[in-house]
CSV table of C-alpha atoms in Angstrom, one decimal:
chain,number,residue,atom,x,y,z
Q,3,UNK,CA,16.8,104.2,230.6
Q,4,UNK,CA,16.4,103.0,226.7
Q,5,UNK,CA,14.6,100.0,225.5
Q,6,UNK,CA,17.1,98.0,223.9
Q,7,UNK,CA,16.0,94.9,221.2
Q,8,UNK,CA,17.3,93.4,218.6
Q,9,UNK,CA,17.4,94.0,214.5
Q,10,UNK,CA,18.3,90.7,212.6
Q,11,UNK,CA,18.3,91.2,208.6
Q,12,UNK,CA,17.7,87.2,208.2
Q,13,UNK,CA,20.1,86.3,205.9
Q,14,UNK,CA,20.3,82.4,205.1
Q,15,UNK,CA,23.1,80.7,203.2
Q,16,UNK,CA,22.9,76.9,202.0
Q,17,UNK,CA,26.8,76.7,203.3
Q,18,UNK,CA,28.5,74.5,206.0
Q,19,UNK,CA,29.5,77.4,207.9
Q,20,UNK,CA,26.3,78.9,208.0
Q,21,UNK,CA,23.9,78.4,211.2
Q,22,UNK,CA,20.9,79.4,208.9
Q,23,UNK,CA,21.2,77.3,205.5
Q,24,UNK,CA,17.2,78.1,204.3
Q,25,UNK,CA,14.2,80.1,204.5
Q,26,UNK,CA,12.8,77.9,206.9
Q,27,UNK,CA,15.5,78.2,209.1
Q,28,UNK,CA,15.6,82.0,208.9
Q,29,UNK,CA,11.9,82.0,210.0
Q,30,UNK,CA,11.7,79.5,213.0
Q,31,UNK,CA,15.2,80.7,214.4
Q,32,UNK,CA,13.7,84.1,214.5
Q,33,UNK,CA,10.9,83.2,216.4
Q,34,UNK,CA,13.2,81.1,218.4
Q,35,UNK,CA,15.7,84.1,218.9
Q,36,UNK,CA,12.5,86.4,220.0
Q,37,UNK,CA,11.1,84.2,222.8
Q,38,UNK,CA,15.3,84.2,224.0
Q,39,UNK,CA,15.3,87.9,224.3
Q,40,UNK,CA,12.2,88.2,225.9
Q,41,UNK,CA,13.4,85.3,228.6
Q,42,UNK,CA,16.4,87.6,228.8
Q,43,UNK,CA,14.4,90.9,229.0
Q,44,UNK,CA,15.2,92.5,226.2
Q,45,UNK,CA,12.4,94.9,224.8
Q,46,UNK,CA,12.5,94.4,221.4
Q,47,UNK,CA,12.7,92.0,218.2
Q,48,UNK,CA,12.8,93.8,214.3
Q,49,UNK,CA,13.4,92.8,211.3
Q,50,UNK,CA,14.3,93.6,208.2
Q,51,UNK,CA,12.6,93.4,204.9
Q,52,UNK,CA,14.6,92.8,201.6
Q,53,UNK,CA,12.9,91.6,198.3
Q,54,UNK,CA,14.4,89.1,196.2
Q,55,UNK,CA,17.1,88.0,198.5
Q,56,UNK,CA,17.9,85.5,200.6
Q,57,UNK,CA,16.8,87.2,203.8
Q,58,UNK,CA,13.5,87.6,205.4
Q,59,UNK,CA,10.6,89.3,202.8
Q,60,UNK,CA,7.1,88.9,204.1
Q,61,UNK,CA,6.9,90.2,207.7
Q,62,UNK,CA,3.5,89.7,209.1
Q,63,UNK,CA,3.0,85.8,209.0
Q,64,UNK,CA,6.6,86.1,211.2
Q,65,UNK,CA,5.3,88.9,213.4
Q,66,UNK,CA,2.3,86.8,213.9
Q,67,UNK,CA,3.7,84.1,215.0
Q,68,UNK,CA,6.1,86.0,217.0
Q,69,UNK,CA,2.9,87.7,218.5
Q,70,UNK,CA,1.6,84.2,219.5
Q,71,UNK,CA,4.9,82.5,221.3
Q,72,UNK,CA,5.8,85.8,223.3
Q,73,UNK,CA,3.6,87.8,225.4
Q,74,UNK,CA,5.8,91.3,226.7
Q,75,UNK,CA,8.4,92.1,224.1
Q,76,UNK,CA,7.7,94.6,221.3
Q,77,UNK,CA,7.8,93.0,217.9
Q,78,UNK,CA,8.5,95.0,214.7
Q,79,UNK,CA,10.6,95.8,211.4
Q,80,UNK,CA,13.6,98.2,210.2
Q,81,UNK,CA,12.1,98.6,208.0
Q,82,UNK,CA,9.4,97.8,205.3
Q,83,UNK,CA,9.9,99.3,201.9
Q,84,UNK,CA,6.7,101.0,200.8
Q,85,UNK,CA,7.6,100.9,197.4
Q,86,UNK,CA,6.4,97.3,197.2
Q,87,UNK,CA,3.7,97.7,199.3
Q,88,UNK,CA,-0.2,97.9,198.9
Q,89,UNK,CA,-1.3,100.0,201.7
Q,90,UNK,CA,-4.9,98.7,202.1
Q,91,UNK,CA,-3.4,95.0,202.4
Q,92,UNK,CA,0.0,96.6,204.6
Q,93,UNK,CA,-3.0,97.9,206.8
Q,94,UNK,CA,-4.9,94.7,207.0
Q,95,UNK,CA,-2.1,92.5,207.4
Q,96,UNK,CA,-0.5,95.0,210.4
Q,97,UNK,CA,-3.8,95.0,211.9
Q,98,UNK,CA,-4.0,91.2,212.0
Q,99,UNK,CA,-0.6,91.2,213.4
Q,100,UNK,CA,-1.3,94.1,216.0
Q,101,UNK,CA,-4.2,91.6,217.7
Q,102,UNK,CA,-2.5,88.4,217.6
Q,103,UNK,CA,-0.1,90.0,219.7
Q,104,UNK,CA,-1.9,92.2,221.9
Q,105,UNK,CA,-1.0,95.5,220.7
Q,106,UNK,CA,3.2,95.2,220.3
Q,107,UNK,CA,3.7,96.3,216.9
Q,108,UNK,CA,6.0,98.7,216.1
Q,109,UNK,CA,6.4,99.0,212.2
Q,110,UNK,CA,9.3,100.8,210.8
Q,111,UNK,CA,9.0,102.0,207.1
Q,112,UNK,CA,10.5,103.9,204.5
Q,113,UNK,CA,11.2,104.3,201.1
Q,114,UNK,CA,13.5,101.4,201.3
Q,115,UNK,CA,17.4,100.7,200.1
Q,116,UNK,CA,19.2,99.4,197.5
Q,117,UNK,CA,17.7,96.1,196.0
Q,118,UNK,CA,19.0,92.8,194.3
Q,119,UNK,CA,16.9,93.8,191.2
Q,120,UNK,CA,16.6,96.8,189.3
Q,121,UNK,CA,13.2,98.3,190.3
Q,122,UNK,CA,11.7,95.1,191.8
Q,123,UNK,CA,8.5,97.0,192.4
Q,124,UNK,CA,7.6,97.1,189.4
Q,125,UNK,CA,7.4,92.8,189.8
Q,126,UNK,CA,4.9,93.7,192.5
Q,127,UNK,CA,2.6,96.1,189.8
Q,128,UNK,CA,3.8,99.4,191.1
Q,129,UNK,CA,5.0,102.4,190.1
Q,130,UNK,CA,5.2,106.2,190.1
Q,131,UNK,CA,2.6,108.2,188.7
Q,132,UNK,CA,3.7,110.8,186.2
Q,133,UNK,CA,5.8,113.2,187.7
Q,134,UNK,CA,6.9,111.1,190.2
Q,135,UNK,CA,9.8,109.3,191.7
Q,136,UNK,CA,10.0,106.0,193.2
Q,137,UNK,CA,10.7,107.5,196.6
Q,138,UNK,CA,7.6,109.9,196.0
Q,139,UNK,CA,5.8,106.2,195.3
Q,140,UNK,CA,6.9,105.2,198.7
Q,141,UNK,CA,5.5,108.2,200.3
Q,142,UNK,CA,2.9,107.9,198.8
Q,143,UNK,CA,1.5,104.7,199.7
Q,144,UNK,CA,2.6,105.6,203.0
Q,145,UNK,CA,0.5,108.5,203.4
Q,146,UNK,CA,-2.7,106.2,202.3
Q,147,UNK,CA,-1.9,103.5,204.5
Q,148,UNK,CA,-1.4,106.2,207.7
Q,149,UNK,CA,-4.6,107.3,206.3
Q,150,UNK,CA,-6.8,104.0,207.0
Q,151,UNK,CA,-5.0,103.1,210.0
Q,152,UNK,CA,-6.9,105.6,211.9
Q,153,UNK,CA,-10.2,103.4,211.1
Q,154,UNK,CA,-12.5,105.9,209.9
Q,155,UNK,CA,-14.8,104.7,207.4
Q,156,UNK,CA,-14.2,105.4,203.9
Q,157,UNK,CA,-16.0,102.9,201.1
Q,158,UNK,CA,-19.1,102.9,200.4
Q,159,UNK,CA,-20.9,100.0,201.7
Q,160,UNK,CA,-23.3,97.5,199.2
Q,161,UNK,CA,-27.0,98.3,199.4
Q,162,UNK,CA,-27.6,94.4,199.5
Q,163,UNK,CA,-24.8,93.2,201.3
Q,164,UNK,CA,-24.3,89.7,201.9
Q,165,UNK,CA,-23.5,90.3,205.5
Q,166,UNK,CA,-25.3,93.3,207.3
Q,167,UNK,CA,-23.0,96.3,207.7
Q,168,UNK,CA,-23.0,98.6,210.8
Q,169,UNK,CA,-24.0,102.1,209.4
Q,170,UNK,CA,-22.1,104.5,207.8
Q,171,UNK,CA,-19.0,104.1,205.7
Q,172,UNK,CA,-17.1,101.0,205.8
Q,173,UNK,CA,-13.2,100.8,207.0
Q,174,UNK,CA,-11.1,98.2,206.8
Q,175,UNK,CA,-11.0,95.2,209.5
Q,176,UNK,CA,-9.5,94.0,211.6
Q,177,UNK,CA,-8.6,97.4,212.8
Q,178,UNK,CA,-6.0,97.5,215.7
Q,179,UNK,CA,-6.7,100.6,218.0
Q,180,UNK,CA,-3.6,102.7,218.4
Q,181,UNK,CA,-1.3,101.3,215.7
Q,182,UNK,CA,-1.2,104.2,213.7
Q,183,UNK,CA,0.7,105.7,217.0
Q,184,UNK,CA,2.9,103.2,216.6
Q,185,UNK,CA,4.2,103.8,212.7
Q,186,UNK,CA,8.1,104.6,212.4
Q,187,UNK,CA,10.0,105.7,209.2
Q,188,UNK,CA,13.4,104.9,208.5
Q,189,UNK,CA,15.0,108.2,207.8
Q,190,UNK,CA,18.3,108.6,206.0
Q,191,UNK,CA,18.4,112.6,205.7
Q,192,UNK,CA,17.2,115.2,208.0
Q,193,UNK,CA,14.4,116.6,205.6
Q,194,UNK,CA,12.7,112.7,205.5
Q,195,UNK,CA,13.5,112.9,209.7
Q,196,UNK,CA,11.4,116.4,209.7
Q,197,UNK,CA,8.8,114.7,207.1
Q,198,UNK,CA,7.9,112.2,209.4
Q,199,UNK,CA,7.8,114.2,212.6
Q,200,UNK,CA,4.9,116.2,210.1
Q,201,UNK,CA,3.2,113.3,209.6
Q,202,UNK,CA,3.0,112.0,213.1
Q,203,UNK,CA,5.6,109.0,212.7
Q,204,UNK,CA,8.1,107.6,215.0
Q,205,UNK,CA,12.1,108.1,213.6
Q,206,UNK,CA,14.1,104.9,213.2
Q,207,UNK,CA,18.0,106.0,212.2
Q,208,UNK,CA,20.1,103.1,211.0
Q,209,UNK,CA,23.6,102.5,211.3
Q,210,UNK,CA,23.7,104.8,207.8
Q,211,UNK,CA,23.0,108.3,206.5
Q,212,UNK,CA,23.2,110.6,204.0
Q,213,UNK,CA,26.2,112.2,204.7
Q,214,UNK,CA,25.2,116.2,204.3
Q,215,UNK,CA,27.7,117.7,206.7
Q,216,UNK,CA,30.7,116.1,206.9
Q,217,UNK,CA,30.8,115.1,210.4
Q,218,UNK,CA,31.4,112.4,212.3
Q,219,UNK,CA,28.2,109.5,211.9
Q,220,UNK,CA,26.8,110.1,215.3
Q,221,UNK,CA,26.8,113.7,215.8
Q,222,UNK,CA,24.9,114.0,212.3
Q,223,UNK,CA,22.5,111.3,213.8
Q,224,UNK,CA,22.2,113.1,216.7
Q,225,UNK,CA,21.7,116.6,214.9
Q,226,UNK,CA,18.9,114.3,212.7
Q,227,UNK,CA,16.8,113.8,216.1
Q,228,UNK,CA,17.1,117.5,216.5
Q,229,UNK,CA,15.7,118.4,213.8
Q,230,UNK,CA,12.9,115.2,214.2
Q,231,UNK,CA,11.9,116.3,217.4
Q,232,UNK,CA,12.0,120.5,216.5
Q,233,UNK,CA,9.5,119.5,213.5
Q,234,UNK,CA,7.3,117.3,216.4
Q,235,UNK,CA,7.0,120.2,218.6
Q,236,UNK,CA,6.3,123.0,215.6
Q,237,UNK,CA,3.3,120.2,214.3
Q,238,UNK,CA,1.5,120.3,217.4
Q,239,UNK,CA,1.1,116.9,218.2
Q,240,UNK,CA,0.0,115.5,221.5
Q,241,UNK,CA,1.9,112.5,222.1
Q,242,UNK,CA,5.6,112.2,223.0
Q,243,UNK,CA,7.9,110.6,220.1
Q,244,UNK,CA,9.9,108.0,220.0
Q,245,UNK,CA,13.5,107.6,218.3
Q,246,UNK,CA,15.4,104.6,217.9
Q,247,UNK,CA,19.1,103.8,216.1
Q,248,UNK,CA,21.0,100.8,215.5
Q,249,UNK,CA,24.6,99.8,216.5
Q,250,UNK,CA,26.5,96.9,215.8
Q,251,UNK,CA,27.6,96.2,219.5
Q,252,UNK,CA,29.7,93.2,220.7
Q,253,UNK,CA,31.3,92.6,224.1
Q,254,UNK,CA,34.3,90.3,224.2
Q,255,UNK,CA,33.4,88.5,227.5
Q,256,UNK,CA,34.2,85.0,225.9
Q,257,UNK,CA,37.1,83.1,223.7
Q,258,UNK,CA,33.9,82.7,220.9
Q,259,UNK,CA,33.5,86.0,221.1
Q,260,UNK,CA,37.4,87.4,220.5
Q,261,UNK,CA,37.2,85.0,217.4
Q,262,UNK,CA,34.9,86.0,215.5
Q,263,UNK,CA,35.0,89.8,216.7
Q,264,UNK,CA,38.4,90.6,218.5
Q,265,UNK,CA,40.2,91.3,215.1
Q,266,UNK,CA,37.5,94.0,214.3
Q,267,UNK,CA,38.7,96.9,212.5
Q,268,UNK,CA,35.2,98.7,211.9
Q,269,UNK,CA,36.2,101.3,214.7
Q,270,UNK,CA,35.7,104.4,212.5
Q,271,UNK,CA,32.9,105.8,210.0
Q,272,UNK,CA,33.1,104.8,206.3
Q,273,UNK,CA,32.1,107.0,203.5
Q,274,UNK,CA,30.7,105.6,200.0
Q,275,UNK,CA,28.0,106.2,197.5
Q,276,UNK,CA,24.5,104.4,197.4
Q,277,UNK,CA,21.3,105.0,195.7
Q,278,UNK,CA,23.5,108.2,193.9
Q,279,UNK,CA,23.6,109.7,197.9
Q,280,UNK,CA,26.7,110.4,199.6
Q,281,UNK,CA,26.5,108.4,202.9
Q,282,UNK,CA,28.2,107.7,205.7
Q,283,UNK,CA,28.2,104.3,207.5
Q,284,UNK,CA,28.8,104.0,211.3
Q,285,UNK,CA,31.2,102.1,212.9
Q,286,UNK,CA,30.6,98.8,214.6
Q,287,UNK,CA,31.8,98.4,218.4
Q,288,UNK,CA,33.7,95.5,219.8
Q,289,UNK,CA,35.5,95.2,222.7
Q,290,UNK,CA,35.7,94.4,226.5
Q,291,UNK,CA,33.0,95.6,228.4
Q,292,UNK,CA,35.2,98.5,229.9
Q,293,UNK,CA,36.6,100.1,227.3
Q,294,UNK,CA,33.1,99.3,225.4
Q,295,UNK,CA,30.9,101.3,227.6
Q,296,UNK,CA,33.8,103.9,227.4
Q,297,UNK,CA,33.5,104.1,223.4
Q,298,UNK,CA,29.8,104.1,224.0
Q,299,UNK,CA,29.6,107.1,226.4
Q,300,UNK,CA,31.3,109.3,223.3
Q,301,UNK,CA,28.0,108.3,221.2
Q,302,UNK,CA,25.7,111.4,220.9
Q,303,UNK,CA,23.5,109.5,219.1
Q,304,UNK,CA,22.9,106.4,221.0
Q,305,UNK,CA,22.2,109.2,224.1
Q,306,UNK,CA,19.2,110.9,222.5
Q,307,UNK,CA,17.5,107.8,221.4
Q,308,UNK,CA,15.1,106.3,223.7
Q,309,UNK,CA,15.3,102.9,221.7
Q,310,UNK,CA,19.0,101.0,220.6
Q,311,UNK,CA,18.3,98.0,218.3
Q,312,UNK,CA,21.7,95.7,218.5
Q,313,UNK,CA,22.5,94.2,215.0
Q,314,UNK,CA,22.5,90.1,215.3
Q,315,UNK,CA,24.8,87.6,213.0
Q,316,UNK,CA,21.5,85.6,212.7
Q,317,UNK,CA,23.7,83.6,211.2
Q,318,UNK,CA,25.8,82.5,213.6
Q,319,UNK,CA,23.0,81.0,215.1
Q,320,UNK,CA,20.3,81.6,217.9
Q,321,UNK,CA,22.7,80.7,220.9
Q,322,UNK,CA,24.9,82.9,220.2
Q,323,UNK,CA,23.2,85.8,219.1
Q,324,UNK,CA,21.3,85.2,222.5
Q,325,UNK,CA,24.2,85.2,224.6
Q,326,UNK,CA,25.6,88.5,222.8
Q,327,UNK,CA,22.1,90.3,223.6
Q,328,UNK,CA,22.8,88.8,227.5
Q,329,UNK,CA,26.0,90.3,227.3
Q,330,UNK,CA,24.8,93.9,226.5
Q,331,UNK,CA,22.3,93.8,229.2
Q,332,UNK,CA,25.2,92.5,231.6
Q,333,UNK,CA,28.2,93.8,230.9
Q,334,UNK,CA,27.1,97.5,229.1
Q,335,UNK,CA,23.7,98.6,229.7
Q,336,UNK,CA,24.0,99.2,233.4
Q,337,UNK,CA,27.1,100.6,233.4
Q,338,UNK,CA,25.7,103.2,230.7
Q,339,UNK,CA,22.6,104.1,232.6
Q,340,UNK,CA,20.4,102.4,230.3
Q,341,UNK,CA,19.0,99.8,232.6
């Protein structure tokens, strides 16, 4: 059994051929795509945060609002780049978030990838201290916002507040019990997998990795949950992780779909250089639903995971993308054991 959502990157084009021609559109139609998969029982609607692009940036007003239209489905990102964040306002805002909708959070972070600008956080006032990279930024402000999600009181309240103050130190409100538990980061290399597991966080593996063995995509993301879940167990901690990845995954059950997918040739990994890392890109999957769930059966990966987020061509519209969750759940997830 594996939760299975969605992950849509929010992309918006002013084109004719586009489905999603603004910001606004990119918004509403994900709120609109959310409420579909929950009708459809899916578990799950992420998205993902780029700066300076023309994709989704700010994620709480939309997880929010999400929060407020659905009432079952988990709601979250893939993942927020803590380079540009403030972690007392990232912990504010997430806790806001958290109580609008009941408690479904699930926040994946990380040190982020590739931007449009050259070191757009620097726009937002941040960066490293001396000594430090911007990924050691990242963690960084990660670490502090973990830190004051666990609502202990930390400031020192005003002797002559304007408002009186419950006693002791003051945290920061709202506070939303048990988000910290529910804090993923978006881990491109086994050390940053066995970091997290260190710190307590959920792993959320893309559909990219460094590349540090020269083997196929999923058996090094497979061998990446390994080594998460080892580091878990050697920390000590109570609960039981969870582990999610992403796949590009589409059945050809209609003539729509064999047009815009039938003539994929994504069916292997793809090697290249990003952010100065070697990394290896997984394949996308597109086929009928037999041989589909056959090519799925080989992935090691997608079998360790408790949690497959299914990459959505928002911009092909919410219809669509609605009906190629449906057809996962239909046509594949039975067959595969996950349902």
């Amino acid at each position: 059994m594996k939760k299975i959502g969605f992950l849509s990157f929010g992309h918006w084009t002013p084109h004719a051929s586009s489905k999603t021609r603004s910001a606004a559109d990119a918004l509403l139609q994900s709120i609109d795509l959310a409420v579909a998969a929950e009708e459809l029982g899916a578990d799950g609607a992420y998205f993902r945060v780029h700066h300076f692009a023309r994709q989704l940036a700010s994620p709480f007003p939309l997880l929010a609002a999400i929060g407020a239209r659905t009432s079952r489905i988990e709601i979250g990102t893939g993942v927020i780049d803590m380079r540009y964040e403030n972690p007392l306002y990232f912990a504010e805002d997430a806790g806001a978030a958290d109580l609008i909708s009941g408690g479904r959070l699930q926040l994946g972070i990380s040190r982020g990838s590739p931007e449009q600008v050259v070191d757009g956080w620097k726009y937002f006032g941040y960066g490293p201290a001396e000594g430090e990279t911007e990924a050691d930024m990242a963690r960084r402000h990660t670490q502090v916002a973990l830190e004051v999600l666990q609502g202990e009181g930390f400031a020192q309240p005003n002797p002559r507040p304007m408002f009186p103050n419950p006693p002791g130190l003051l945290r920061l409100e709202p506070h939303a019990p048990g988000l910290r538990e529910r804090i993923w980061w978006g881990a491109a290399s086994n050390g940053t997998a066995r970091w997290a597991a260190e710190l307590g966080m959920n792993l959320m593996s893309s559909t990219l990795k460094e590349d540090e063995s020269g083997k196929p995509f999923h058996v090094q993301q497979a061998e990446q949950i390994q080594v998460f879940r080892d580091a878990w167990a050697e920390a000590g901690h109570d609960s039981t992780p969870r582990v999610s990845v992403s796949r590009s995954i589409f059945p050809l059950v209609s003539d729509k779909d064999r047009a815009y997918f039938g003539q994929s040739r994504e069916e292997s990994d793809q090697v290249g250089n990003i952010d100065n890392m070697r990394a290896i890109f997984g394949r996308s999957y597109a086929a009928e639903p037999d041989a589909l769930v056959e090519q799925l059966r080989g992935d090691e990966a997608i079998a360790e995971a408790d949690t497959l987020l299914l990459t959505v061509p928002n911009q092909l519209g919410v219809d669509y993308n609605a009906h190629v969750i449906e057809a996962v759940l239909e046509h594949v997830a039975p067959a595969l054991g996950w349902r």
